[in-house]
Coordinates of C-alpha atoms in Angstrom, one line a residue:
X804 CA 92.1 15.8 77.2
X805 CA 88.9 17.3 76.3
X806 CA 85.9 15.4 76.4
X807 CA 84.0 14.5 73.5
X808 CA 80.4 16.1 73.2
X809 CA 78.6 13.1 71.8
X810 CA 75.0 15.3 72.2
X811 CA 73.8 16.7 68.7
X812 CA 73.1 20.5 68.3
X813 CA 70.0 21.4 68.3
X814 CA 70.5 22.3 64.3
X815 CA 71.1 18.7 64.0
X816 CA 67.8 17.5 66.0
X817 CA 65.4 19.9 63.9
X818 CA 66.8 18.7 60.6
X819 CA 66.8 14.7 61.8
X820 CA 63.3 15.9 62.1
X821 CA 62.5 17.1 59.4
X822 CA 63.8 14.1 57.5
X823 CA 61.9 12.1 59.7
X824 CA 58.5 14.1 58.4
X825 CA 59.3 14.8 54.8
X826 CA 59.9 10.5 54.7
X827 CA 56.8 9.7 56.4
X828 CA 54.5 12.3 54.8
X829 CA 55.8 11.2 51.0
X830 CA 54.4 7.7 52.2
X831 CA 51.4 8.6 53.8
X832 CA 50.7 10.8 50.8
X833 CA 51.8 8.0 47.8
X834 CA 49.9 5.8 49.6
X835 CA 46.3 7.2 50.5
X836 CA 46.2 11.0 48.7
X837 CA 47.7 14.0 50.3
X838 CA 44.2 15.6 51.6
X839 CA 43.0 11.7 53.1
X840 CA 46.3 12.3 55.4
X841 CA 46.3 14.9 58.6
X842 CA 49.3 16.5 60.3
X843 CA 48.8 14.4 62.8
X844 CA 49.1 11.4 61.1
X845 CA 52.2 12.5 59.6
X846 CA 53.7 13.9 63.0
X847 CA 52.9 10.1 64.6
X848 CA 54.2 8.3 61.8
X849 CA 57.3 10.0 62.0
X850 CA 57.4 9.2 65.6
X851 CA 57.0 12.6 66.5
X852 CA 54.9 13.2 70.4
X853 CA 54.4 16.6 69.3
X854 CA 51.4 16.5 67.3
X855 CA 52.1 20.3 66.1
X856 CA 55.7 18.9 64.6
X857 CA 54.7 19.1 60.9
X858 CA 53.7 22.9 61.4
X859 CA 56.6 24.0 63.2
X860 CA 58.8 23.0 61.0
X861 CA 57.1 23.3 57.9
X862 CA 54.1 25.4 58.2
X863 CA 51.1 24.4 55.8
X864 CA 50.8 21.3 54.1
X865 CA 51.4 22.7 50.6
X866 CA 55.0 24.0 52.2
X867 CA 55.2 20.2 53.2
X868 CA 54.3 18.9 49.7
X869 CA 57.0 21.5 48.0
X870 CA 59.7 20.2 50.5
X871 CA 59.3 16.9 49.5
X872 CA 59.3 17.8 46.2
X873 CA 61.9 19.9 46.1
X874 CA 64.1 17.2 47.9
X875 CA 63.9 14.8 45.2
X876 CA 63.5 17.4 42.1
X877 CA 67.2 18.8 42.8
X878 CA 68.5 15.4 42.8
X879 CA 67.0 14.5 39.6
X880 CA 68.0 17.8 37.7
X881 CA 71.5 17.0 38.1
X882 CA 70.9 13.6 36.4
X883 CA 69.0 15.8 34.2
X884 CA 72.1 18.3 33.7
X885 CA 74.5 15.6 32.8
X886 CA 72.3 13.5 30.2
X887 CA 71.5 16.8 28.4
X888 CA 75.1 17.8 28.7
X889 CA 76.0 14.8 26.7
X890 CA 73.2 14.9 23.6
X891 CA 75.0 14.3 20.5
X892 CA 72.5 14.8 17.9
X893 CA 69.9 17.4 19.4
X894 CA 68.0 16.9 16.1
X895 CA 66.9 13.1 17.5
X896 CA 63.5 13.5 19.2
X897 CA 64.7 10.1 20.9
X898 CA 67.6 11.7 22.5
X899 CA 65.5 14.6 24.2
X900 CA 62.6 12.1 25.3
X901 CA 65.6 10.3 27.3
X902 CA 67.0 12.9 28.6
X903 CA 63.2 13.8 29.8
X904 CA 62.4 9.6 31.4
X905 CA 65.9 8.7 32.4
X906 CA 66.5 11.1 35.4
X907 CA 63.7 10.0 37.2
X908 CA 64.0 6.5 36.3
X909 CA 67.6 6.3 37.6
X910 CA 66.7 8.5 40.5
X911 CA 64.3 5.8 41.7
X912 CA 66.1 3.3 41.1
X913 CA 69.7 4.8 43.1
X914 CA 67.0 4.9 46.2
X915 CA 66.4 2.5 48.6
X916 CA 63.8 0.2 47.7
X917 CA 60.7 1.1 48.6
X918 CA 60.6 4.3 47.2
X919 CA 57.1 6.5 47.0
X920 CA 58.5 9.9 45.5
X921 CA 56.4 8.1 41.9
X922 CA 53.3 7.7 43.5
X923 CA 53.5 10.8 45.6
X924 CA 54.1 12.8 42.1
X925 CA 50.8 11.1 41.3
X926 CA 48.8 11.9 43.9
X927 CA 49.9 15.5 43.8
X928 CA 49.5 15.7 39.8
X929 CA 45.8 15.0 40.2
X930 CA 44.9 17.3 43.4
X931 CA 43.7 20.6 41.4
X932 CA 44.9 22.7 45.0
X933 CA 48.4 21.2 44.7
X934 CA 49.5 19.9 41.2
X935 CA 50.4 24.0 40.8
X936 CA 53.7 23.3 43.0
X937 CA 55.1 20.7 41.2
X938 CA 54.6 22.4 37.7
X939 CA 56.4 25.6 39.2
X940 CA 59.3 23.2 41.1
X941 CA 59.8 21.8 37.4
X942 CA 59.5 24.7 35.3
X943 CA 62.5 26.4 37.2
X944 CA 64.6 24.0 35.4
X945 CA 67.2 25.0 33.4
X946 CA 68.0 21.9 31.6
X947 CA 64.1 21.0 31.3
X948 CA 63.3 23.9 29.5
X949 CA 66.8 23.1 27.4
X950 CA 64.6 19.8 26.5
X951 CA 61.9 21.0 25.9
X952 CA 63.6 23.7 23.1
X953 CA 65.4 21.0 21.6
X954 CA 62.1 18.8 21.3
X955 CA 60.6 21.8 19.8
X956 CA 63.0 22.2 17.0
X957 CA 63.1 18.6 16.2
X958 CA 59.4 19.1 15.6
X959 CA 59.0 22.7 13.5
X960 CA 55.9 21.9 11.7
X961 CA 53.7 20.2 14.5
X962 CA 50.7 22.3 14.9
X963 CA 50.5 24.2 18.4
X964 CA 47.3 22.5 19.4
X965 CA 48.9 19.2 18.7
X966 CA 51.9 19.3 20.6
X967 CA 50.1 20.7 23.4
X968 CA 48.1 18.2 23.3
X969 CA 51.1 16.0 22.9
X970 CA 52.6 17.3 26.0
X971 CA 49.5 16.5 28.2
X972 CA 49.9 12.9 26.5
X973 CA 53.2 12.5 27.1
X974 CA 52.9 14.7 31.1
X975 CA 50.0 11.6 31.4
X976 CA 52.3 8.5 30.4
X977 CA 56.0 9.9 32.3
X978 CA 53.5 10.3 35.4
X979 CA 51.5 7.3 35.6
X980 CA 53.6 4.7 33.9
X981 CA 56.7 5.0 36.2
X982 CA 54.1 5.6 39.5
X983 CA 52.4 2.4 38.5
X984 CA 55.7 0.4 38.3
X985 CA 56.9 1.7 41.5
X986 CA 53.3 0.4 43.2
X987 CA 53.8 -2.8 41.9
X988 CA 57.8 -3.2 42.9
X989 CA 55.9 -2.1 46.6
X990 CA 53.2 -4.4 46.1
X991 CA 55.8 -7.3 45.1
X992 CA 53.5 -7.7 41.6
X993 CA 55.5 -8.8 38.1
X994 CA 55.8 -5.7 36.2
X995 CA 56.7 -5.8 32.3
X996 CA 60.4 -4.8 32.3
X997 CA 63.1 -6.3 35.1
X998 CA 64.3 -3.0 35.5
X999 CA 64.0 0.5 35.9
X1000 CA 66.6 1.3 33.1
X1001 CA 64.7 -1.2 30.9
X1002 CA 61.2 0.6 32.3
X1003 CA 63.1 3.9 31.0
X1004 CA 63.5 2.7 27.4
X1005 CA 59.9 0.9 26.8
X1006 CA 58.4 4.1 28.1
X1007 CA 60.7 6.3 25.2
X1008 CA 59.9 4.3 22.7
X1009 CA 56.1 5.0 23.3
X1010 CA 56.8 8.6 23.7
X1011 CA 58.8 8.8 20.1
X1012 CA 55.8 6.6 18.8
X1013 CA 53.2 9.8 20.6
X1014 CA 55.4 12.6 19.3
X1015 CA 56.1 11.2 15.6
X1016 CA 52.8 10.2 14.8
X1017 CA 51.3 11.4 11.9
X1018 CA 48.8 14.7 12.4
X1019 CA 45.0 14.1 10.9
X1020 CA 43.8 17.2 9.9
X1021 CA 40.0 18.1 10.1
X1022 CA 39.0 17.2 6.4
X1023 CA 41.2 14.0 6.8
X1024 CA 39.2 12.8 9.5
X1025 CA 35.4 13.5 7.9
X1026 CA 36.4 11.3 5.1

C-alpha cells in the first residue's frame, strides 16, 4: 500500500501564507491606517519569522492593498451580478441603489464576525496614494457600471454637476456608514439597525432621499 504524503506542497505553504498576510494586514490597516502599519508588523502579526514575508510574496504595499481588495471585490460582484440580474423595473432608482448597498452588506455579513474589509475600504478611500486602487478594482465591474447606466436613465434631467456631486454624496455615505457599523459590531457598541440586511435598507432609503431631492437652481437660492 502506498503511504500517504501528509506534507503540503510547497504551492500549498506560500498560499497558506499569503492568507495568513492578506488577513492580518486588512486588520492592521482597518484598524490604525495603512501607512501607521510596516511590513514588519504585518509579517509578525501573521506569524511570519521572516520579516521580508510581505515583500516576497506580494511585493509593495500598494500590491498588498489591491490583493486584499481584490479578494473581497470578486466576492461581492457576484452578489452584485445576481441582484442586478434580477431588477424588475430598471426605471426604480430604489432598485439600482440596492443593487449598489446590498452586495457589500451581505458580503459582510456571510463573513465571520469580526470582519474589517469596511474599515479597511475606509482607510484606503481617504489615503490620496491609495484610494486610486480601489476606484480602478471597482470600475472594472461589469454589473457596477450596469448600475450605474440604469441610475443614469432613471435620472435624465439631473444636471451633470449635480449628480456628480450626488455620486461623491452617495460614494461618502456607502463608505462610511457601513465602516462605522462594522467598528461598532467590533467594538461590541448598539448600532441603529439589528442587522446588516436591516443596515442595507436604512442606508437605501437615504440614498433615494439624496438622489431624488429636488435641484435649487442659482436664482432659487438668492431669493
Amino acid at each position: 500500500m502506498n503511504k500517504v504524503d501528509d506534507n503540503p506542497s510547497r504551492a500549498e505553504r506560500a498560499h497558506a501564507t499569503r492568507e495568513l498576510i492578506l488577513t492580518a494586514a486588512e486588520r492592521l490597516f482597518a484598524e490604525h491606517g495603512v501607512l501607521a502599519v510596516s511590513n514588519r508588523q504585518v509579517s509578525e502579526a501573521a506569524g511570519q519569522g521572516n520579516n521580508t514575508a510581505v515583500g516576497y510574496h506580494f511585493g509593495t504595499k500598494a500590491d498588498l492593498v489591491r490583493a486584499i481588495a481584490r479578494k473581497h471585490l470578486a466576492q461581492i460582484e457576484e452578489i452584485r451580478q445576481r441582484l442586478v440580474a434580477a431588477v424588475e423595473d430598471p426605471g426604480d432608482v430604489r432598485s439600482w441603489l440596492s443593487c449598489l448597498v446590498r452586495p457589500v452588506t451581505e458580503h459582510l455579513a456571510n463573513a465571520t464576525s469580526p470582519t474589517w474589509f469596511a474599515r479597511f475600504g475606509a482607510q484606503v478611500m481617504t489615503d490620496p496614494t491609495l484610494r486610486s486602487i480601489i476606484v480602478e478594482e471597482t470600475q472594472s465591474s461589469p454589473s457596477l457600471v450596469r448600475i450605474l447606466a440604469g441610475m443614469n436613465a432613471c435620472l435624465p434631467d439631473l444636471p451633470d454637476e449635480v449628480r456628480a456631486e450626488r455620486h461623491d454624496m452617495a460614494r461618502q455615505l456607502l463608505v462610511h456608514m457601513i465602516a462605522e457599523r462594522e467598528r461598532a459590531l467590533a467594538d461590541h457598541t448598539p448600532t441603529p439597525r439589528a442587522s446588516w440586511h436591516d443596515a442595507a435598507t436604512g442606508l437605501v432609503d437615504a440614498l433615494v432621499g439624496l438622489w431624488l431631492a429636488p435641484v435649487t437652481s442659482e436664482k432659487d437660492s438668492r431669493t
